[in-house]
Short mmCIF file of N, CA and C in Angstrom, two decimals:
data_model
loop_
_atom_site.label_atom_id
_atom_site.label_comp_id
_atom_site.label_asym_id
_atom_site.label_seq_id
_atom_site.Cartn_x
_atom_site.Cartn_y
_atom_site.Cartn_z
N UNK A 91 106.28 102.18 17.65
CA UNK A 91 105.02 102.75 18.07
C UNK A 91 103.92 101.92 17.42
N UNK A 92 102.68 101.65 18.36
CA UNK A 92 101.72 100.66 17.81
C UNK A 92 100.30 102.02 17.95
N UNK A 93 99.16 101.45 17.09
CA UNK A 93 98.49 101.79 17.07
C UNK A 93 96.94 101.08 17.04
N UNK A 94 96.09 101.07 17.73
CA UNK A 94 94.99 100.07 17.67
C UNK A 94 93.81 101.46 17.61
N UNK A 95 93.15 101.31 16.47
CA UNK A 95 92.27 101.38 16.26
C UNK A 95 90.37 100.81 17.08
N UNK A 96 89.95 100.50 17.90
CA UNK A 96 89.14 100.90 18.28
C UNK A 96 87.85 99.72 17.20
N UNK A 97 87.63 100.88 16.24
CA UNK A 97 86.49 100.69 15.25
C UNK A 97 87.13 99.31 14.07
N UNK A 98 88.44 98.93 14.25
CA UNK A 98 88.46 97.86 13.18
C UNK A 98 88.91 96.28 14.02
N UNK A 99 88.61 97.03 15.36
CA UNK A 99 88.32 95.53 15.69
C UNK A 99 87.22 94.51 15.87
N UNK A 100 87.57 93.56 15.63
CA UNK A 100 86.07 92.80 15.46
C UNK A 100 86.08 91.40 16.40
N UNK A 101 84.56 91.79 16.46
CA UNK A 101 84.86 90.09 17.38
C UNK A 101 85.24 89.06 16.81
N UNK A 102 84.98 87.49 17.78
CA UNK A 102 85.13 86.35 16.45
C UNK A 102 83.99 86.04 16.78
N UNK A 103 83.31 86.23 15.31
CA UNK A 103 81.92 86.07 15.05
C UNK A 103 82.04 84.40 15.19
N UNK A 104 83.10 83.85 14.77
CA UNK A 104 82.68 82.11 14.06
C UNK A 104 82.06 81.74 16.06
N UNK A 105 81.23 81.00 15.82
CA UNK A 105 80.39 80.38 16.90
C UNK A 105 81.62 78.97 17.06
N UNK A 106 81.71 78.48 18.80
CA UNK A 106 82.43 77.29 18.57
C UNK A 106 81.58 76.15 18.83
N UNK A 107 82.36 74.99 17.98
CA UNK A 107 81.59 73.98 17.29
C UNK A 107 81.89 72.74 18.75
N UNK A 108 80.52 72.34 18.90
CA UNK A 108 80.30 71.33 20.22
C UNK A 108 80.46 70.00 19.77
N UNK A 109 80.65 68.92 20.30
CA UNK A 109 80.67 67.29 20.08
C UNK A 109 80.26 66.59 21.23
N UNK A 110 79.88 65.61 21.18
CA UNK A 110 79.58 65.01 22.27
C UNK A 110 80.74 63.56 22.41
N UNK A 111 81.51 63.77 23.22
CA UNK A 111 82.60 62.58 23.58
C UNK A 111 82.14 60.83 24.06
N UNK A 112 81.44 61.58 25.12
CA UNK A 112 81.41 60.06 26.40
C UNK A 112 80.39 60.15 26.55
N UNK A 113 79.61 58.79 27.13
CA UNK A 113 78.52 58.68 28.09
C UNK A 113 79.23 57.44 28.80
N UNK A 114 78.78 57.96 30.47
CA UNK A 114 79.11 56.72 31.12
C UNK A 114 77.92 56.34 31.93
N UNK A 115 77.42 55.11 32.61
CA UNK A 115 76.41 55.24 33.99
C UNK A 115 77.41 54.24 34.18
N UNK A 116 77.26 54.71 35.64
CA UNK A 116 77.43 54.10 36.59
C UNK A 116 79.17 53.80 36.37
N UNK A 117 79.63 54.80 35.57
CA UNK A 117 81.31 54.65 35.88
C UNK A 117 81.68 53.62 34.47
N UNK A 118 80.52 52.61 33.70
CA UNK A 118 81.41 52.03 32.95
C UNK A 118 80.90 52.96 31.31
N UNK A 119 81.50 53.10 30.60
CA UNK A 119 82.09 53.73 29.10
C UNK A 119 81.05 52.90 28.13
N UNK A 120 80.03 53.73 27.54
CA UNK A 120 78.83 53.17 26.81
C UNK A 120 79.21 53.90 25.13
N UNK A 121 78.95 52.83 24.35
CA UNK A 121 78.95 53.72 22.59
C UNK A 121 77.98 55.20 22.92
N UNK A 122 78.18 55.44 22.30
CA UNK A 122 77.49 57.10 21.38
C UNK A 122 76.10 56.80 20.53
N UNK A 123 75.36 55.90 20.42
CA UNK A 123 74.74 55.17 19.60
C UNK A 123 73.18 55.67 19.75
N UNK A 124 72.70 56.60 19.02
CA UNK A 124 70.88 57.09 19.34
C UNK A 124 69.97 55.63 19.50
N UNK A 125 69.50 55.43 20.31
CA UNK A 125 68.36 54.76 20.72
C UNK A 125 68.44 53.84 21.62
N UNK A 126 70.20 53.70 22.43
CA UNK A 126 70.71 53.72 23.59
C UNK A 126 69.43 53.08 24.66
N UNK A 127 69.79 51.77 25.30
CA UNK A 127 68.69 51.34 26.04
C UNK A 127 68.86 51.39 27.55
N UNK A 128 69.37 52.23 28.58
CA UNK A 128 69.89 52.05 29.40
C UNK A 128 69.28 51.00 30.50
N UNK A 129 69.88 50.11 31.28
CA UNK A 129 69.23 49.39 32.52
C UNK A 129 68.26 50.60 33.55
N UNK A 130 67.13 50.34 34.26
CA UNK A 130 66.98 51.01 35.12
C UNK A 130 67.78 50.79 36.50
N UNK A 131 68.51 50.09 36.23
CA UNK A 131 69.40 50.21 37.58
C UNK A 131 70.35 51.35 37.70
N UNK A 132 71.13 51.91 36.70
CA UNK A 132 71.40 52.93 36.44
C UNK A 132 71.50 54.23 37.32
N UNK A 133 72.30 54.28 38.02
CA UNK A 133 72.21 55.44 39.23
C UNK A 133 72.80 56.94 39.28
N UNK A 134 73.79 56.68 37.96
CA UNK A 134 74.21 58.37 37.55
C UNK A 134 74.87 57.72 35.95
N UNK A 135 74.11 59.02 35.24
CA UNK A 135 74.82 59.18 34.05
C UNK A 135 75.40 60.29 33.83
N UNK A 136 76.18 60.31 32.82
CA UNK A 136 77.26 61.58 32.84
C UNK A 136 77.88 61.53 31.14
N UNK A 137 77.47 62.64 30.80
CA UNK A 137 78.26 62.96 29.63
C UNK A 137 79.24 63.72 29.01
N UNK A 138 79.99 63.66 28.86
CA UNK A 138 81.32 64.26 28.29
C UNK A 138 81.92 65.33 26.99
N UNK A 139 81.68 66.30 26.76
CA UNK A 139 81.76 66.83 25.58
C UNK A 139 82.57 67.95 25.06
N UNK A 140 82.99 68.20 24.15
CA UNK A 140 83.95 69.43 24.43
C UNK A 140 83.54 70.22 22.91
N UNK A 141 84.45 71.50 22.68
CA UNK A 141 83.82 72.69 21.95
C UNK A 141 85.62 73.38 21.46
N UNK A 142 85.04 73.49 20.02
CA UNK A 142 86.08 73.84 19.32
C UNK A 142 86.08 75.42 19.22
N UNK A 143 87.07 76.05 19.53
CA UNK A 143 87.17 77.42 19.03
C UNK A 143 88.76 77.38 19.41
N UNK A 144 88.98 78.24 17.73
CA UNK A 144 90.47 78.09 17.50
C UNK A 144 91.03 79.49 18.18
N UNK A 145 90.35 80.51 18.97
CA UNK A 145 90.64 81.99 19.79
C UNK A 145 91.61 81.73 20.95
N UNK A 146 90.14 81.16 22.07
CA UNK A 146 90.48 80.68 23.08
C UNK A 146 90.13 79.56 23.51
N UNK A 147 90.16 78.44 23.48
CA UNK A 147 89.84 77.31 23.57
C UNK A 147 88.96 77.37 25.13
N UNK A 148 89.84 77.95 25.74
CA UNK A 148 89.83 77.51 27.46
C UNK A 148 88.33 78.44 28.11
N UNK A 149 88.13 79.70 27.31
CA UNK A 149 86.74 80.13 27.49
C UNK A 149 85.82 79.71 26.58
N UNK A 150 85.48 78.73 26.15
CA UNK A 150 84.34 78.42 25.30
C UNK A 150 83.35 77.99 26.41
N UNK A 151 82.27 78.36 26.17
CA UNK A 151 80.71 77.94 27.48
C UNK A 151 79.97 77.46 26.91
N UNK A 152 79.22 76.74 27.86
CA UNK A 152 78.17 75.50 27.21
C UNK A 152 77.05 75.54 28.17
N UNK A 153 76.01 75.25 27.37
CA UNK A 153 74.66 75.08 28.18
C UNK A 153 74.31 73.58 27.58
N UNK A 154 73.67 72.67 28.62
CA UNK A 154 73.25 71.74 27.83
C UNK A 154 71.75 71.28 28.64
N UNK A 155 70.78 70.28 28.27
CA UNK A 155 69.45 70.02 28.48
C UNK A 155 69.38 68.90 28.38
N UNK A 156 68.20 68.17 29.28
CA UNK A 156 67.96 66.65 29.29
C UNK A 156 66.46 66.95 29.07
N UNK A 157 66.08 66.88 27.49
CA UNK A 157 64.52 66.74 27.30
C UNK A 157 63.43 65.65 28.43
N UNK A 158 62.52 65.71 28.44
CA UNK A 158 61.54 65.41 29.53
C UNK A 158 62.22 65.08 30.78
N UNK A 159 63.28 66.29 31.42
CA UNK A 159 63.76 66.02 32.64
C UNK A 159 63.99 67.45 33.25
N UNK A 160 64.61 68.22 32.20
CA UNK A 160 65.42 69.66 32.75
C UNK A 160 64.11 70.22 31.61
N UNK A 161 63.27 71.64 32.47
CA UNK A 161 62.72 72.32 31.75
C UNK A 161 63.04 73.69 30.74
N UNK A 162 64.05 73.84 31.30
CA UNK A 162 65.19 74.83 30.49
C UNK A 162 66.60 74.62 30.09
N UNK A 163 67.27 75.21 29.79
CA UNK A 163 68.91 75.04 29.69
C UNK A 163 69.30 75.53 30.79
N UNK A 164 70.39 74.88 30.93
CA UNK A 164 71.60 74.91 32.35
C UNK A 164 72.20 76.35 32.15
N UNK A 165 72.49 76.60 33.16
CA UNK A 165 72.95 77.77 33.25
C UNK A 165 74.05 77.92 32.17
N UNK A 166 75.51 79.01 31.51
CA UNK A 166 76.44 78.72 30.92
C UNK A 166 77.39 78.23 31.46
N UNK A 167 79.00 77.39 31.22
CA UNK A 167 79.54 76.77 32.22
C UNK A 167 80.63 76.25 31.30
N UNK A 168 81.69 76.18 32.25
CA UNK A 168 82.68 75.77 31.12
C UNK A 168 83.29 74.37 31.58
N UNK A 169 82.28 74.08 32.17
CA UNK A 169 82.40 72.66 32.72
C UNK A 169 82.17 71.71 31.51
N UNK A 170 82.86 70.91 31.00
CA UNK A 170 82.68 69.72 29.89
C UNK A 170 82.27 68.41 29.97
N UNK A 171 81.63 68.49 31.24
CA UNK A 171 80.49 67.40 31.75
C UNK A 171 79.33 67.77 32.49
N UNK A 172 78.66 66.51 32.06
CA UNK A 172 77.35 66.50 33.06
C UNK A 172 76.43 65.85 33.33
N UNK A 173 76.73 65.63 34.68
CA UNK A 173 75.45 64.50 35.40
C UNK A 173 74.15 64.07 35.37
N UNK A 174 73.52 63.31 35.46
CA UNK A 174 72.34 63.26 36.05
C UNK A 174 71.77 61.59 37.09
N UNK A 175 71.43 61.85 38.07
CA UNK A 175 71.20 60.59 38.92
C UNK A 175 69.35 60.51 38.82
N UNK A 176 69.54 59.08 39.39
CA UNK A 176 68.47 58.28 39.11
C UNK A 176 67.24 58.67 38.13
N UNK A 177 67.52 58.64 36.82
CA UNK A 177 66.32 59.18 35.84
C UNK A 177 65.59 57.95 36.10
N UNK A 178 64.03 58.57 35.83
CA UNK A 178 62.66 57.60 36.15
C UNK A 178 62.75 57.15 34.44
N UNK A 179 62.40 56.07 34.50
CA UNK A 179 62.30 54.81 33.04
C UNK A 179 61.63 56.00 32.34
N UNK A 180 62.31 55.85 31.18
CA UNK A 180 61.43 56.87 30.04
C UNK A 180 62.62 57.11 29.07
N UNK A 181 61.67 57.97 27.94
CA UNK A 181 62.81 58.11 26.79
C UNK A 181 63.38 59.96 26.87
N UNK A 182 64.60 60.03 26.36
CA UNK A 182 65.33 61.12 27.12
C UNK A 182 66.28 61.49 25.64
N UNK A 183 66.53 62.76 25.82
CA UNK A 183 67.58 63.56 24.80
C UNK A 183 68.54 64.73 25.30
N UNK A 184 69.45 63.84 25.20
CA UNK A 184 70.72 65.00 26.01
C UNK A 184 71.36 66.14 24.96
N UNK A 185 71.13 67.13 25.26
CA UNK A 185 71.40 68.62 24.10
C UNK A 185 72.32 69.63 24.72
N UNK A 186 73.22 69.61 23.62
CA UNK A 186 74.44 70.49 24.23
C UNK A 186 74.94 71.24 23.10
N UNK A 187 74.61 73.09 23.80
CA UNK A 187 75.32 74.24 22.71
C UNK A 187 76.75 74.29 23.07
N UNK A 188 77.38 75.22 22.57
CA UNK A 188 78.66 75.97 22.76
C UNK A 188 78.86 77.53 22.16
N UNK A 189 79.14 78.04 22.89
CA UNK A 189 79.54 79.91 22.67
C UNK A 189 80.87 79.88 22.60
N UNK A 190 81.51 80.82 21.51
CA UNK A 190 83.13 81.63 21.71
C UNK A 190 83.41 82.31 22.84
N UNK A 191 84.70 82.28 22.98
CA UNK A 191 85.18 83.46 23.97
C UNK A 191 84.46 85.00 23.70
N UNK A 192 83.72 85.31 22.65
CA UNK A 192 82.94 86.50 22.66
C UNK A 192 81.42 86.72 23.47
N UNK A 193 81.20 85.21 23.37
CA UNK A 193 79.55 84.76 23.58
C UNK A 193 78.46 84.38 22.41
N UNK A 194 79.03 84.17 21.53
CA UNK A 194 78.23 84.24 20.29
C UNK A 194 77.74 81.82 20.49
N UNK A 195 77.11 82.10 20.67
CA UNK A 195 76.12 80.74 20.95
C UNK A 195 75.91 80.02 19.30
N UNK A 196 76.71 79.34 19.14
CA UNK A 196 76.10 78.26 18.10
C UNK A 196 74.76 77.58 17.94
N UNK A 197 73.90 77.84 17.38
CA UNK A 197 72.27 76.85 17.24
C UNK A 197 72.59 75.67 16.59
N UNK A 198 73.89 75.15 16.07
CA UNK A 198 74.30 74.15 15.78
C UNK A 198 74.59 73.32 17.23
N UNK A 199 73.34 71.88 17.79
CA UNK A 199 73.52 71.53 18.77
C UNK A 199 74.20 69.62 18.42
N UNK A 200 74.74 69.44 19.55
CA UNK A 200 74.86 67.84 19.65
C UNK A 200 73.82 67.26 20.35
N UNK A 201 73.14 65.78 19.83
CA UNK A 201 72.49 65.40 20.58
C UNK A 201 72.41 63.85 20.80
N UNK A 202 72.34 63.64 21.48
CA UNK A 202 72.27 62.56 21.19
C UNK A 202 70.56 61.61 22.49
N UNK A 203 69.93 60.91 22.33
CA UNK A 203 68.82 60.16 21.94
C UNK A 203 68.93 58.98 22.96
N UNK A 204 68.34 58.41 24.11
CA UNK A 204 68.52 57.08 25.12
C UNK A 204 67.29 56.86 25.55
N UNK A 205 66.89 55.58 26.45
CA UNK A 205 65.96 55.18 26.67
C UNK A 205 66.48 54.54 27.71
N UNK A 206 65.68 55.04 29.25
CA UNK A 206 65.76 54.09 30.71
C UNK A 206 65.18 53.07 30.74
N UNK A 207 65.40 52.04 30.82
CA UNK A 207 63.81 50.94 30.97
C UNK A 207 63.73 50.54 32.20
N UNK A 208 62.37 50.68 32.37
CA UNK A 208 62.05 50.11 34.00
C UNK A 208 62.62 49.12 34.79
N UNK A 209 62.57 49.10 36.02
CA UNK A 209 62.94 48.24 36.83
C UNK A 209 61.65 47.13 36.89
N UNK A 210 62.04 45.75 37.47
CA UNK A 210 61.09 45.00 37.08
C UNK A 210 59.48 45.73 38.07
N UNK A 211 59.77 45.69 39.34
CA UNK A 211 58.45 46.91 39.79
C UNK A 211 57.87 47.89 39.49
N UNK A 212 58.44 48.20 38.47
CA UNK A 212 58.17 49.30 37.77
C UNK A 212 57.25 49.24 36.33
N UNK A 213 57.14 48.16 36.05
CA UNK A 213 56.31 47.78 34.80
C UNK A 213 54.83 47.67 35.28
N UNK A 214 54.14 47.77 33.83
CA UNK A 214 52.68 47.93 34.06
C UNK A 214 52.53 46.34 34.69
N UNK A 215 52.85 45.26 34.21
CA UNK A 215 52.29 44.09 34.57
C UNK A 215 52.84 43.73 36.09
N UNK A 216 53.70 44.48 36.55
CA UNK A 216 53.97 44.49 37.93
C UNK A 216 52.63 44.77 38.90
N UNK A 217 52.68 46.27 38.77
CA UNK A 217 51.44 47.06 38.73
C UNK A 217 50.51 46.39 38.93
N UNK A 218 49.60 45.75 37.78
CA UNK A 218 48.45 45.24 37.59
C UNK A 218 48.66 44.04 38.29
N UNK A 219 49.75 43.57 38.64
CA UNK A 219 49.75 41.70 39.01
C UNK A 219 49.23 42.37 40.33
N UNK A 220 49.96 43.81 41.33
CA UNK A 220 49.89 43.90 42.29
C UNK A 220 48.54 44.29 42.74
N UNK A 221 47.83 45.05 41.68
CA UNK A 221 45.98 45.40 42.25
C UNK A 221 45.45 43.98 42.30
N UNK A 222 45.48 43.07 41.26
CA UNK A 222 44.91 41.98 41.46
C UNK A 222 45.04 41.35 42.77
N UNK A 223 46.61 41.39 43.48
CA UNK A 223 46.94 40.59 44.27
C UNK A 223 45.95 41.26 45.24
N UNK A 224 46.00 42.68 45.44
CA UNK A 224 45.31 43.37 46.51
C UNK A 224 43.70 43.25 46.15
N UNK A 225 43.01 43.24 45.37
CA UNK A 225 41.97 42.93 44.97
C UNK A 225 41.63 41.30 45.63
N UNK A 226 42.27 40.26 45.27
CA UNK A 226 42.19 39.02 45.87
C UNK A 226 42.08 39.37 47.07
N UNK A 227 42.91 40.29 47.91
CA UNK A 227 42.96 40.07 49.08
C UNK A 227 41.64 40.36 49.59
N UNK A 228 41.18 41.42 49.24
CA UNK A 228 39.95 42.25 49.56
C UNK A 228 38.68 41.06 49.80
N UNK A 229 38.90 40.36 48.70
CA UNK A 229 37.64 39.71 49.16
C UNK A 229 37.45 38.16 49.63
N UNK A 230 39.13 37.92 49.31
CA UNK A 230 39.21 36.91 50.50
C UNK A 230 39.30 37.41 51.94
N UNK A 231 38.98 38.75 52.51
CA UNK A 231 38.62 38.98 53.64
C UNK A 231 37.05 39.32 53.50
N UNK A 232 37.10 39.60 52.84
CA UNK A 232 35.43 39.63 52.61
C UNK A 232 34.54 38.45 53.15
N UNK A 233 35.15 36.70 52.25
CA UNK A 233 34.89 36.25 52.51
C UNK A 233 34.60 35.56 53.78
N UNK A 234 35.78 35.64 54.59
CA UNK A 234 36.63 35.16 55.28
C UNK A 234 35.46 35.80 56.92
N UNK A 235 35.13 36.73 56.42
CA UNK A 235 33.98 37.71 57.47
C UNK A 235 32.38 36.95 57.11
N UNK A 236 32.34 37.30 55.86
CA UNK A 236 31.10 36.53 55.42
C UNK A 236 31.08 35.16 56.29
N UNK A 237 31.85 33.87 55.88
CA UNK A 237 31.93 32.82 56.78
C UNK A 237 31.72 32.66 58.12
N UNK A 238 32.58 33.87 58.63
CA UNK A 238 32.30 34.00 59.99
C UNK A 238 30.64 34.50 60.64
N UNK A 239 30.43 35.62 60.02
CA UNK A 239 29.11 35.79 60.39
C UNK A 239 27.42 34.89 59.77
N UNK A 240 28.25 34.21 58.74
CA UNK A 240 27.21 32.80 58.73
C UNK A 240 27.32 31.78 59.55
N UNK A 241 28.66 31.16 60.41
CA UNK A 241 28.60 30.62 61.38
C UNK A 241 27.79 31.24 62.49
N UNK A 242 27.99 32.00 62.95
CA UNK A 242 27.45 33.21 64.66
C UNK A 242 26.01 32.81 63.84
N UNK A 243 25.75 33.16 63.06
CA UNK A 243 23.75 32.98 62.44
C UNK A 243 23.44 31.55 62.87
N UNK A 244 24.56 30.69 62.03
CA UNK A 244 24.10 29.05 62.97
C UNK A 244 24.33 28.63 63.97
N UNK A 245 25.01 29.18 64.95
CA UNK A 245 25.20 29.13 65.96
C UNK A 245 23.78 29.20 66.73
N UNK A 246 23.64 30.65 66.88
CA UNK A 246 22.63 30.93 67.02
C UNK A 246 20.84 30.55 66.95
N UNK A 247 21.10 30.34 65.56
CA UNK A 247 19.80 29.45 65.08
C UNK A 247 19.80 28.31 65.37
N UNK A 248 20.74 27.21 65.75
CA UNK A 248 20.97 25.82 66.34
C UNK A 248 20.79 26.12 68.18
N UNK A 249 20.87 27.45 68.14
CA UNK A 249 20.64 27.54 70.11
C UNK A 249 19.02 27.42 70.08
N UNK A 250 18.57 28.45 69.43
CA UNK A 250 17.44 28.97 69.12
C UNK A 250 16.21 27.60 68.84
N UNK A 251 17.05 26.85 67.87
CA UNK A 251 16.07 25.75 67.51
C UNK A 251 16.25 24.82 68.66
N UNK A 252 17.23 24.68 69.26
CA UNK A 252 17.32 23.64 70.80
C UNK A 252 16.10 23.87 71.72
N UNK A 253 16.43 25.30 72.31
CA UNK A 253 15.35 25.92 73.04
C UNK A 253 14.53 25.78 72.46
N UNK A 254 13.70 25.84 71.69
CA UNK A 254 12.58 25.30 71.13
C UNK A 254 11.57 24.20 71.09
N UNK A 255 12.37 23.26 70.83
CA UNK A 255 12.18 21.91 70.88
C UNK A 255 12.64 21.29 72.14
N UNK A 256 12.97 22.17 72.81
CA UNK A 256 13.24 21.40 74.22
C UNK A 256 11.64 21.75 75.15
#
């Protein structure tokens, strides 16, 4: 005969402990390394991570966040990856909790720290080469009108002075 008591069971308070495994873009296997420079060619990244709890391993849930990209945390999920496609050039921080099979959420997070860098169109001196270029253009049509309507004036004024003197 067994007996369970009710009032002396307890949850498992211990919170489970998160790591961050992998980062890949674009399919090839990058270090773990904070300050991470990624190409902007870069078309999906994906990170890999998993969460220790010695209960149940197989229900541990995770929320994780991509600072200046995702404005909140991801829903919970016991998914141990996660995507993201075409990030715009900028600097970025991927953050990932983990909860027990009870729900008890660790504030102990993994993070880790990367940087997109622009594509070459994408830089300021791109940019600026390109107003200039459009700027040139502007008033080499400018000109280009100017010329013309100072010709039609001599035209004109060479008819004008014919008739005249004729």
């Amino acid at each position: 005969i067994s007996v369970i008591d009710p009032e002396r069971l307890r949850n498992n308070s211990a919170p489970a402990i998160v790591h961050l495994e992998t980062l890949e873009a674009d399919g090839r296997n990058l270090p773990l390394t904070d300050g991470l420079r990624l190409p902007g060619s870069s078309q999906r990244i994906e990170f890999g991570f998993s969460g220790l709890s010695l209960s149940i391993p197989e229900r541990v849930r995770f929320r994780y966040r991509l600072d200046n990209f995702d404005r909140d945390w991801s829903e919970p999920t016991t998914s141990r990856e996660a995507g993201f496609t075409n990030l715009a050039p900028g600097s970025y921080r991927f953050r990932v909790i983990a909860s027990n099979p009870d729900g008890v959420w660790n504030p102990q997070e993994a993070s880790f720290a990367f940087e997109v860098l622009p594509r070459f169109w994408q830089t300021w001196w791109f940019r600026s080469a390109g107003v200039l270029l459009v700027a040139a253009m502007g008033v080499g049509q400018y000109r280009l009108k100017l010329r013309e309507v100072t010709r039609r004036m001599n035209v004109r004024f060479e008819e004008r002075l014919a008739e005249r003197t004729r």
